[in-house]
Amino acid sequence: MSALGTLWRPAVQAALAAALGLLPCWVAAQVGFDSPPRPASPQALELPEFKQSRLPNGLGLAVVERHRQPLVTATFLLQTGAVYDPPGKAGLAELSVAMMGKGVQRGAVAVPAAELAAAVEALGTQLEIGSGARSSQLGVTVASNRLDASLGLLAEMLRSPSLSEEEFARMQAQAADALKLGRSDPAQLAAQVARRLYWGESPQGRQATPATLARIQLDDVRAFHRLHLRPDRVTLILAGDIDPAQARALADKHFGKWRAPRTALPQMPALAPKPLATKTVLVDLPGAGQSAVLVMAPAAAPSPVPLAQLQPETQALEVVTQQANALANTVLGVGYSSRINQEVRIKRGLSYGAASGIDALPGGAVLITSAQTKHESAGEVAALMQQEIRRMAAERVPDPELVARRAVLIGEFGRQLETTAGLAGMAADGLIRGRPLAELSRVPEELAALDGESTRLLASRHWQAERLRTVIVADFKQGGLALRQQFPDALLLKAEEIDLASPTLKRGGRK
């Protein structure tokens, strides 16, 4: 008999004996197996030092050392994103940033996208590139002995992308296809409608549509690059097996000769939300497998002025407000034991999960709770999420619950310290918020200082019942009648007639 068979047979016999209750009693009472081990003593989070400097041309440099492995994450944080899209051309920033990875120009030689991708892979890495509301990122994680070559490649993408007609047409077509596909996904469609419902005609409320994408020309992309991709709007973040002196030498080598244009810096537009009048939107999406449910409430908006520029008293208040924002959101909808997940999933089994998050921009912020469920239970899920949002404003969070939820938030913060990519992301988040990176070590202490009354006061200021907005995307054939009865004043839309550029959300409804 094989060794595998020798091991397997006793295991099967033991399993059968256990099922029949035939194992001797001493098996179930082995010391060390009848109770969990005692928890270890709490360990304080130790943040490495974040160091910031700036090149003469204005390019920012942020360095954090982590020498456990010979790895470095290099991330370029670009001060540009979707809120800078011109009216009528939503999607321009995202297309422009994506084009940086689709070929570069080396003198008179154009390096096509496939060759560029092969060069990135030859460095043992993959390109991370993306665009958000007010910032974009371009970066890699590489072995430290390949950082020099990697920065050279990234410098070409930033400074001399080829911006070819062929790649632009391909990217434009792919973006349009993705939008069309998203219209058949209830969760994506609900998120698009919800964003328009809360942000309205503000820059954050504008979203790419097939029509806006079709208006964008390659010349628009070229103009966007000239205006936004300049050293005084870029910060290079290096996290990992590197010291500040090495980082400065590499930054000077690859970017020291990059000159900022004499044109004025682009100004961030006003980002205050302009919510639409309707409070509830019901969307009929025939054939949808499930309903998507979103309930929104205003959140405490970050200051339009960077933290470092505020007076000490105002800065302290801003920090407390934003940390209370994060803690209240964690109590409500982050993790398995959050309130809405308990009510929707654990107690009633109405969804595989319910969660919440905060979309925050200077001058405006919104809490978004979301879940997917059967069409017949969409109204019940919406009511449960509304109920839990209101309860946060009415009742102080009990101390045992607050301690556990705070541990989740601090734990998430701490896990970012485990990888070079996490450290780079932490630095990028701090820079976006305008907070000096040296202050990041205070975050656990700031969170630990919050009590249940802090979250209740914040919720009572922002999460009142009359300010809630609800979006449900469902197949009306299966749950529409109950939804219309539950929300008699709701705006009813068919998925195919939605126009995200319209103030009424309906095609033909422009003012």
Coordinates of C-alpha atoms in Angstrom, one line a residue, residues 61 99 123 134 196 236 250 257 290 369 422 449 492:
L61 CA 9.2 64.1 -3.6
M99 CA -3.1 57.3 -23.0
L123 CA 11.3 44.9 -15.5
R134 CA -9.3 65.2 -8.5
R196 CA -25.9 62.6 -10.5
L236 CA 6.9 61.3 -6.9
L250 CA 17.1 59.5 -9.0
K257 CA 15.5 69.0 -16.4
Q290 CA -31.1 41.4 -8.7
T369 CA -24.8 52.7 1.6
G422 CA 0.3 50.3 1.1
A449 CA -9.8 59.9 21.2
L492 CA -39.8 56.5 -12.2

